[in-house]
């Protein structure tokens, strides 16, 4: 950590001037501890929704309700039941994608080429571990999943993870200037363009996955952001048109107060922190890369709603719009990324981000370096996740540090 701090001491700039030395030390110390934990564990840990990997799954007899019950019992338990129920820590495509983006940010902050090398190793691993369901580059969960929306099998790619990982390859292309990373991003977009789409009088919704049409706002907007950012480089007019139609779908359905439901079907009528963060980041990415300002008012209204709704006075990130608990590491990490994303357009964004970071590091980072899964009113669920909590926090913390030290 001392070498990292020494490199940061020479940084100048308006934002760096606003960041206190204590804040920089807090972030770099947390990042260093977290980075070591992830690497010492060979990028392996648990995931909230990995319960169907349990050796007890045969006792659900293929019944969707019983599968959901098993998955949620393991997910919601404040104690880690996985070792008792035969769920093993595994590698994660989502985790590798987030770590790659975080390493690239640290490379830009420090100039240390080892960070670039770590990012390259993660990206190479992702290329080797793409889903075999499609010729294009796509990524999926390494476990079966069951929810109120139905079930889908492991290795079946979804647009959320594919688009987020695709953004890491665009980060690498812009940072390292190697064509092979853009080629992967183009392949991702080919897959997104071939997904089912719900066509309506007010926009088109890109499907969550390829199995059947599933209209979910964050998935739709993440796909649109990936298309728009890649199209800015390649000039793909078709991709940009699909992205615009997707944003019309979600922005036309934004609630008057600035919120979005998770999805339009009644079963999806909840509003939560980190999916709102996905929506905001995606809409900003679309506007910045397409030059289309038609939804700028939606972006502003959504950001203002998110800031005033999802954080308490101490900086704790709420999960849902109407209650604090559970305080979830995914909400904390996505908050840091979103505040960093809006640093150039919202004057108080970095201040908010530092407040959330300080609370989360103090309340949810273990002395060994990893971040806890969740806090409840009377107990903390300390199960070490990989993508959820570690990799997402790494990207969030490094994004915040990058923005604070940018000239």
C-alpha positions as MATLAB code, in Angstrom:
seq = 'XXXXXXXXXXXXXXXXXXXXXXXXXXXXXXXXXXXXXXXXXXXXXXXXXXXXXXXXXXXXXXXXXXXXXXXXXXXXXXXXXXXXXXXXXXXXXXXXXXXXXXXXXXXXXXXXXXXXXXXXXXXXXXXXXXXXXXXXXXXXXXXXXXXXXXXXXXXXXXXXXXXXXXXXXXXXXXXXXXXXXXXXXXXXXXXXXXXXXXXXXXXXXXXXXXXXXXXXXXXXXXXXXXXXXXXXXXXXXXXXXXXXXXXXXXXXXXXXXXXXXXXXXXXXXXXXXXXXXXXXXXXXXXXXXXXXXXXXXXXXXXXXXXXXXXXXXXXXXXXXXXXXXXXXXXXXXXXXXXXXXXXXXXXXXXXXXXXXXXXXXXXXXXXXXXXXXXXXXXXXXXXXXXXXXXXXXXXXXXXXXXXXXXX';
ca = [
       0.000    0.000    0.000;
       2.861    2.401    0.727;
       4.053    2.223   -2.899;
       0.544    2.940   -4.121;
       0.194    5.932   -1.800;
       3.594    7.225   -2.865;
       2.456    7.156   -6.491;
      -0.753    8.987   -5.636;
       0.986   11.720   -3.689;
       2.202   13.336   -6.896;
      -1.215   13.506   -8.519;
      -2.681   16.931   -9.122;
      -6.027   18.187  -10.257;
      -9.246   19.760   -9.045;
     -10.809   16.503   -7.888;
      -7.623   15.295   -6.208;
      -7.480   18.592   -4.386;
     -10.971   18.035   -3.029;
     -10.119   14.541   -1.792;
      -8.440   14.538    1.579;
      -5.376   12.446    2.227;
      -7.394   10.456    4.725;
      -9.957    9.599    2.054;
      -7.277    8.446   -0.383;
      -5.620    6.360    2.323;
      -8.968    4.839    3.267;
      -9.711    3.825   -0.327;
      -6.243    2.559   -1.187;
      -5.990    0.589    2.035;
      -9.365   -1.045    1.414;
      -8.531   -1.787   -2.221;
      -5.187   -3.343   -1.331;
      -6.702   -5.626    1.328;
      -9.550   -6.669   -0.940;
      -7.290   -7.296   -3.910;
      -5.048   -9.546   -1.820;
      -8.012  -11.533   -0.496;
      -9.417  -12.204   -3.979;
      -6.054  -13.216   -5.394;
      -5.145  -15.352   -2.373;
      -8.422  -17.231   -2.915;
      -7.702  -17.764   -6.637;
     -10.805  -15.798   -7.641;
     -13.078  -18.388   -6.010;
     -15.884  -17.911   -3.493;
     -19.655  -18.300   -3.207;
     -22.569  -16.456   -4.850;
     -25.970  -15.526   -3.363;
     -27.913  -17.643   -5.872;
     -25.721  -20.759   -6.009;
     -28.026  -22.849   -3.808;
     -29.086  -25.255   -6.561;
     -25.486  -26.503   -6.645;
     -26.294  -28.195   -3.330;
     -26.056  -31.956   -3.008;
     -29.565  -31.736   -1.509;
     -31.099  -30.568   -4.792;
     -32.309  -34.073   -5.814;
     -34.710  -33.828   -2.860;
     -36.559  -31.008   -4.670;
     -37.687  -33.628   -7.267;
     -37.506  -31.074  -10.090;
     -40.301  -29.019   -8.528;
     -39.851  -25.287   -9.203;
     -41.309  -24.237   -5.863;
     -39.046  -26.597   -3.922;
     -36.029  -25.485   -5.961;
     -36.806  -21.861   -5.177;
     -37.245  -22.773   -1.511;
     -33.828  -24.442   -1.371;
     -32.122  -21.606   -3.242;
     -33.691  -18.887   -1.092;
     -33.072  -20.742    2.180;
     -29.370  -20.822    1.392;
     -29.365  -17.265    0.061;
     -31.296  -15.647    2.914;
     -29.667  -17.462    5.815;
     -27.512  -15.147    7.931;
     -25.216  -18.136    8.455;
     -23.261  -19.830    5.690;
     -25.059  -23.125    5.109;
     -23.160  -23.935    1.927;
     -20.378  -26.117    3.384;
     -23.028  -28.207    5.159;
     -25.178  -28.526    2.028;
     -22.452  -29.355   -0.461;
     -22.133  -25.996   -2.252;
     -18.512  -25.313   -3.179;
     -16.752  -21.993   -3.853;
     -16.176  -21.606   -7.591;
     -14.783  -19.157  -10.105;
     -17.122  -16.572  -11.594;
     -17.275  -15.020  -15.053;
     -18.972  -11.978  -13.560;
     -16.275  -11.731  -10.932;
     -13.481  -11.868  -13.493;
     -15.143   -9.164  -15.575;
     -15.460   -6.794  -12.637;
     -11.906   -7.494  -11.496;
     -10.586   -6.816  -15.000;
     -12.271   -3.411  -15.058;
     -10.944   -2.643  -11.579;
      -7.397   -3.626  -12.531;
      -7.568   -1.355  -15.580;
      -8.659    1.557  -13.394;
      -5.767    0.889  -11.040;
      -3.405    0.789  -14.017;
      -4.634    4.232  -15.058;
      -4.335    5.560  -11.508;
      -0.871    4.178  -10.747;
       0.782    3.443  -14.084;
       1.838    0.077  -12.641;
       2.007   -2.373  -15.578;
       1.319   -5.315  -13.295;
      -2.285   -4.108  -13.054;
      -2.544   -4.179  -16.841;
      -1.102   -7.702  -16.825;
      -3.665   -8.830  -14.236;
      -6.474   -7.367  -16.332;
      -5.197   -9.173  -19.424;
      -5.083  -12.478  -17.549;
      -8.700  -12.015  -16.433;
      -9.810  -11.172  -19.986;
      -7.984  -14.182  -21.400;
      -9.705  -16.375  -18.797;
     -13.051  -14.918  -19.856;
     -12.361  -15.706  -23.501;
     -11.534  -19.286  -22.537;
     -14.654  -19.573  -20.361;
     -17.321  -18.113  -22.631;
     -20.632  -19.933  -22.814;
     -20.644  -22.778  -25.329;
     -24.314  -22.173  -26.138;
     -23.476  -19.606  -28.820;
     -20.696  -18.886  -31.273;
     -20.495  -15.284  -30.096;
     -18.851  -14.224  -26.865;
     -21.402  -14.539  -24.075;
     -21.217  -15.396  -20.384;
     -23.468  -17.013  -17.835;
     -23.870  -18.247  -14.280;
     -21.953  -21.375  -13.307;
     -25.031  -22.694  -11.503;
     -28.688  -23.380  -12.279;
     -31.120  -20.689  -11.208;
     -34.804  -20.655  -10.255;
     -36.957  -17.640   -9.383;
     -40.489  -16.298   -9.595;
     -39.780  -15.708  -13.289;
     -38.997  -19.403  -13.894;
     -35.737  -21.319  -14.188;
     -32.802  -21.278  -16.530;
     -29.789  -23.570  -16.599;
     -26.140  -22.894  -15.857;
     -24.034  -21.728  -18.788;
     -27.139  -20.178  -20.403;
     -25.981  -16.606  -21.099;
     -27.947  -13.579  -19.988;
     -27.656  -10.045  -21.262;
     -26.832   -8.560  -17.850;
     -23.568  -10.434  -17.382;
     -22.700  -10.477  -21.069;
     -23.129   -6.704  -21.409;
     -21.283   -5.901  -18.169;
     -18.378   -8.172  -19.126;
     -18.480   -6.724  -22.634;
     -17.935   -3.284  -21.114;
     -14.725   -4.620  -19.516;
     -13.444   -5.541  -22.976;
     -14.256   -2.025  -24.189;
     -12.371   -0.663  -21.177;
      -9.402   -2.786  -22.246;
      -9.618   -1.643  -25.872;
      -9.615    2.007  -24.847;
      -6.891    1.542  -22.228;
      -4.555   -0.893  -24.005;
      -5.453   -0.113  -27.652;
      -5.577   -3.739  -28.803;
      -7.994   -4.725  -31.567;
      -8.709   -8.162  -30.102;
     -10.677   -6.578  -27.244;
     -12.855   -4.600  -29.627;
     -13.435   -7.784  -31.630;
     -14.862   -9.439  -28.516;
     -17.121   -6.427  -27.877;
     -18.393   -6.557  -31.468;
     -19.159  -10.255  -31.031;
     -21.094   -9.470  -27.830;
     -23.170   -6.930  -29.719;
     -23.936   -9.430  -32.474;
     -25.427  -11.705  -29.828;
     -27.411   -8.874  -28.239;
     -28.843   -7.874  -31.621;
     -30.033  -11.446  -32.205;
     -31.933  -11.665  -28.897;
     -35.750  -11.622  -28.839;
     -37.259   -8.144  -28.510;
     -40.655   -6.991  -27.287;
     -41.901   -4.439  -29.802;
     -44.363   -1.844  -28.512;
     -45.758    1.527  -29.564;
     -43.249    3.116  -27.172;
     -39.939    1.434  -27.826;
     -38.533   -2.075  -27.953;
     -37.299   -4.180  -25.028;
     -34.289   -6.456  -25.507;
     -34.805   -9.801  -23.803;
     -33.010  -10.794  -20.597;
     -31.913  -14.033  -22.274;
     -32.322  -15.977  -25.490;
     -34.683  -18.708  -24.237;
     -37.815  -16.595  -24.554;
     -38.811  -12.929  -24.325;
     -38.246  -11.592  -20.817;
     -38.650   -7.824  -20.465;
     -36.623   -6.418  -17.574;
     -35.559   -2.772  -17.474;
     -31.993   -3.081  -16.213;
     -31.217   -5.876  -18.674;
     -32.702   -3.895  -21.555;
     -30.760   -0.741  -20.666;
     -27.475   -2.567  -20.044;
     -27.776   -4.109  -23.490;
     -28.516   -0.724  -25.031;
     -25.499    0.835  -23.325;
     -23.204   -1.883  -24.655;
     -24.576   -1.405  -28.170;
     -24.208    2.377  -28.061;
     -20.675    2.411  -26.669;
     -19.479   -0.129  -29.235;
     -21.325    1.627  -32.071;
     -19.523    4.879  -31.300;
     -16.295    3.082  -32.210;
     -17.529    0.928  -35.094;
     -20.209    3.175  -36.579;
     -22.828    0.399  -36.521;
     -26.055    2.281  -37.315;
     -28.266   -0.767  -36.728;
     -26.889   -1.255  -33.227;
     -27.424    2.414  -32.408;
     -31.043    2.234  -33.612;
     -31.750   -0.807  -31.438;
     -30.160    0.981  -28.481;
     -32.343    4.038  -29.029;
     -35.500    1.939  -29.248;
     -34.526    0.132  -26.049;
     -34.021    3.387  -24.175;
     -37.366    4.652  -25.451;
     -39.010    1.553  -23.980;
     -37.518    2.014  -20.502;
     -37.572    5.796  -20.330;
     -41.192    5.996  -21.451;
     -42.039    3.689  -18.546;
     -40.068    5.576  -15.908;
     -42.324    6.504  -12.998;
     -43.180   10.143  -12.397;
     -40.929   10.342   -9.324;
     -37.928    9.110  -11.334;
     -37.975    5.442  -10.296;
     -38.209    2.310  -12.406;
     -39.899   -0.920  -11.502;
     -37.663   -3.943  -11.993;
     -40.060   -4.945  -14.781;
     -43.510   -4.008  -16.032;
     -45.318   -7.221  -15.089;
     -47.048   -7.026  -11.699;
     -44.747   -9.710  -10.256;
     -41.776   -7.383  -10.915;
     -43.177   -4.257   -9.296;
     -40.425   -3.574   -6.821;
     -37.856   -0.772   -6.779;
     -34.356   -1.419   -5.509;
     -31.023    0.344   -5.238;
     -28.541   -1.508   -7.403;
     -30.841   -2.181  -10.352;
     -31.656    1.538  -10.368;
     -27.890    2.140  -10.436;
     -27.588   -0.148  -13.477;
     -30.321    1.844  -15.203;
     -28.674    5.187  -14.483;
     -25.202    4.097  -15.559;
     -26.622    2.567  -18.729;
     -28.679    5.610  -19.677;
     -25.700    7.911  -19.113;
     -23.498    5.597  -21.187;
     -26.060    5.675  -23.986;
     -26.362    9.476  -23.954;
     -22.600   10.033  -23.770;
     -21.861    7.660  -26.656;
     -24.815    8.298  -28.939;
     -25.064   12.072  -28.547;
     -28.826   11.591  -28.178;
     -29.977   13.993  -25.452;
     -33.670   13.100  -25.752;
     -33.634   11.319  -22.393;
     -31.461   13.731  -20.432;
     -34.393   14.809  -18.263;
     -35.108   11.160  -17.452;
     -31.498   10.727  -16.408;
     -31.584   13.750  -14.131;
     -34.910   12.789  -12.588;
     -33.729    9.219  -12.023;
     -30.432   10.255  -10.446;
     -32.105   12.746   -8.085;
     -34.641   10.103   -7.043;
     -31.905    7.536   -6.426;
     -29.783    9.881   -4.295;
     -32.618   11.067   -2.062;
     -34.225    7.624   -1.698;
     -31.583    4.951   -1.238;
     -29.178    6.243    1.443;
     -29.525    7.110    5.099;
     -27.795   10.062    6.748;
     -24.748    7.982    7.686;
     -24.202    6.767    4.126;
     -25.670    3.275    4.519;
     -27.156    2.075    1.213;
     -30.745    0.872    1.394;
     -31.819   -2.175   -0.596;
     -35.411   -1.207   -1.374;
     -36.887    2.257   -1.799;
     -39.041    1.958    1.310;
     -36.797    0.241    3.884;
     -33.172    0.068    4.939;
     -32.608   -3.629    5.594;
     -31.068   -5.784    4.382;
     -28.033   -3.588    3.802;
     -26.491   -5.444    0.893;
     -22.926   -5.334   -0.428;
     -24.181   -5.237   -4.010;
     -26.076   -2.028   -3.290;
     -22.967   -0.532   -1.699;
     -20.663   -1.473   -4.567;
     -23.035   -0.357   -7.315;
     -23.553    2.924   -5.454;
     -19.820    3.624   -5.581;
     -19.717    2.898   -9.293;
     -22.737    5.064  -10.042;
     -21.469    7.992   -7.985;
     -18.139    7.699   -9.831;
     -19.933    7.562  -13.178;
     -21.746   10.820  -12.435;
     -18.681   12.625  -11.043;
     -18.354   14.851  -14.074;
     -21.979   15.952  -14.197;
     -23.220   16.004  -10.579;
     -21.165   18.244   -8.284;
     -21.912   16.368   -5.066;
     -21.527   12.890   -6.562;
     -18.003   12.184   -5.317;
     -18.836   13.478   -1.862;
     -21.783   11.077   -1.701;
     -19.609    8.254   -2.990;
     -16.920    8.827   -0.361;
     -19.566    8.830    2.368;
     -20.956    5.483    1.234;
     -17.437    4.076    0.868;
     -16.468    5.164    4.397;
     -19.594    3.570    5.894;
     -19.172    0.339    3.933;
     -15.473   -0.081    4.668;
     -16.063    0.518    8.375;
     -19.158   -1.646    8.718;
     -18.774   -4.385    6.100;
     -15.098   -5.058    5.371;
     -13.565   -7.922    7.317;
     -10.052   -7.467    8.775;
      -8.885  -10.148    6.317;
      -9.926   -7.934    3.392;
     -13.176   -9.341    2.035;
     -16.569   -7.636    2.283;
     -19.526   -9.187    4.078;
     -22.606  -10.193    2.137;
     -25.314   -8.390    4.164;
     -26.153   -6.639    7.398;
     -29.462   -7.236    9.180;
     -30.747   -5.333   12.243;
     -29.305   -7.819   14.728;
     -26.775   -9.864   12.754;
     -24.326   -9.686    9.854;
     -24.195  -12.349    7.130;
     -20.459  -12.739    6.586;
     -20.448  -15.361    3.809;
     -17.628  -14.509    1.374;
     -19.084  -14.043   -2.113;
     -16.915  -13.524   -5.196;
     -18.707  -11.453   -7.799;
     -21.260  -10.214   -5.288;
     -19.298   -8.123   -2.758;
     -15.661   -8.722   -3.696;
     -15.368   -8.076   -7.438;
     -18.152   -5.503   -7.508;
     -16.644   -3.669   -4.533;
     -13.241   -3.751   -6.189;
     -14.603   -2.103   -9.316;
     -16.649    0.384   -7.273;
     -13.756    1.400   -5.024;
     -11.275    1.689   -7.892;
     -13.776    3.695   -9.945;
     -14.190    6.131   -7.069;
     -10.419    6.375   -6.563;
      -9.895    6.986  -10.270;
     -12.390    9.837  -10.335;
     -10.970   11.403   -7.159;
      -7.442   11.405   -8.577;
      -8.309   12.346  -12.168;
      -6.719   15.618  -13.383;
];
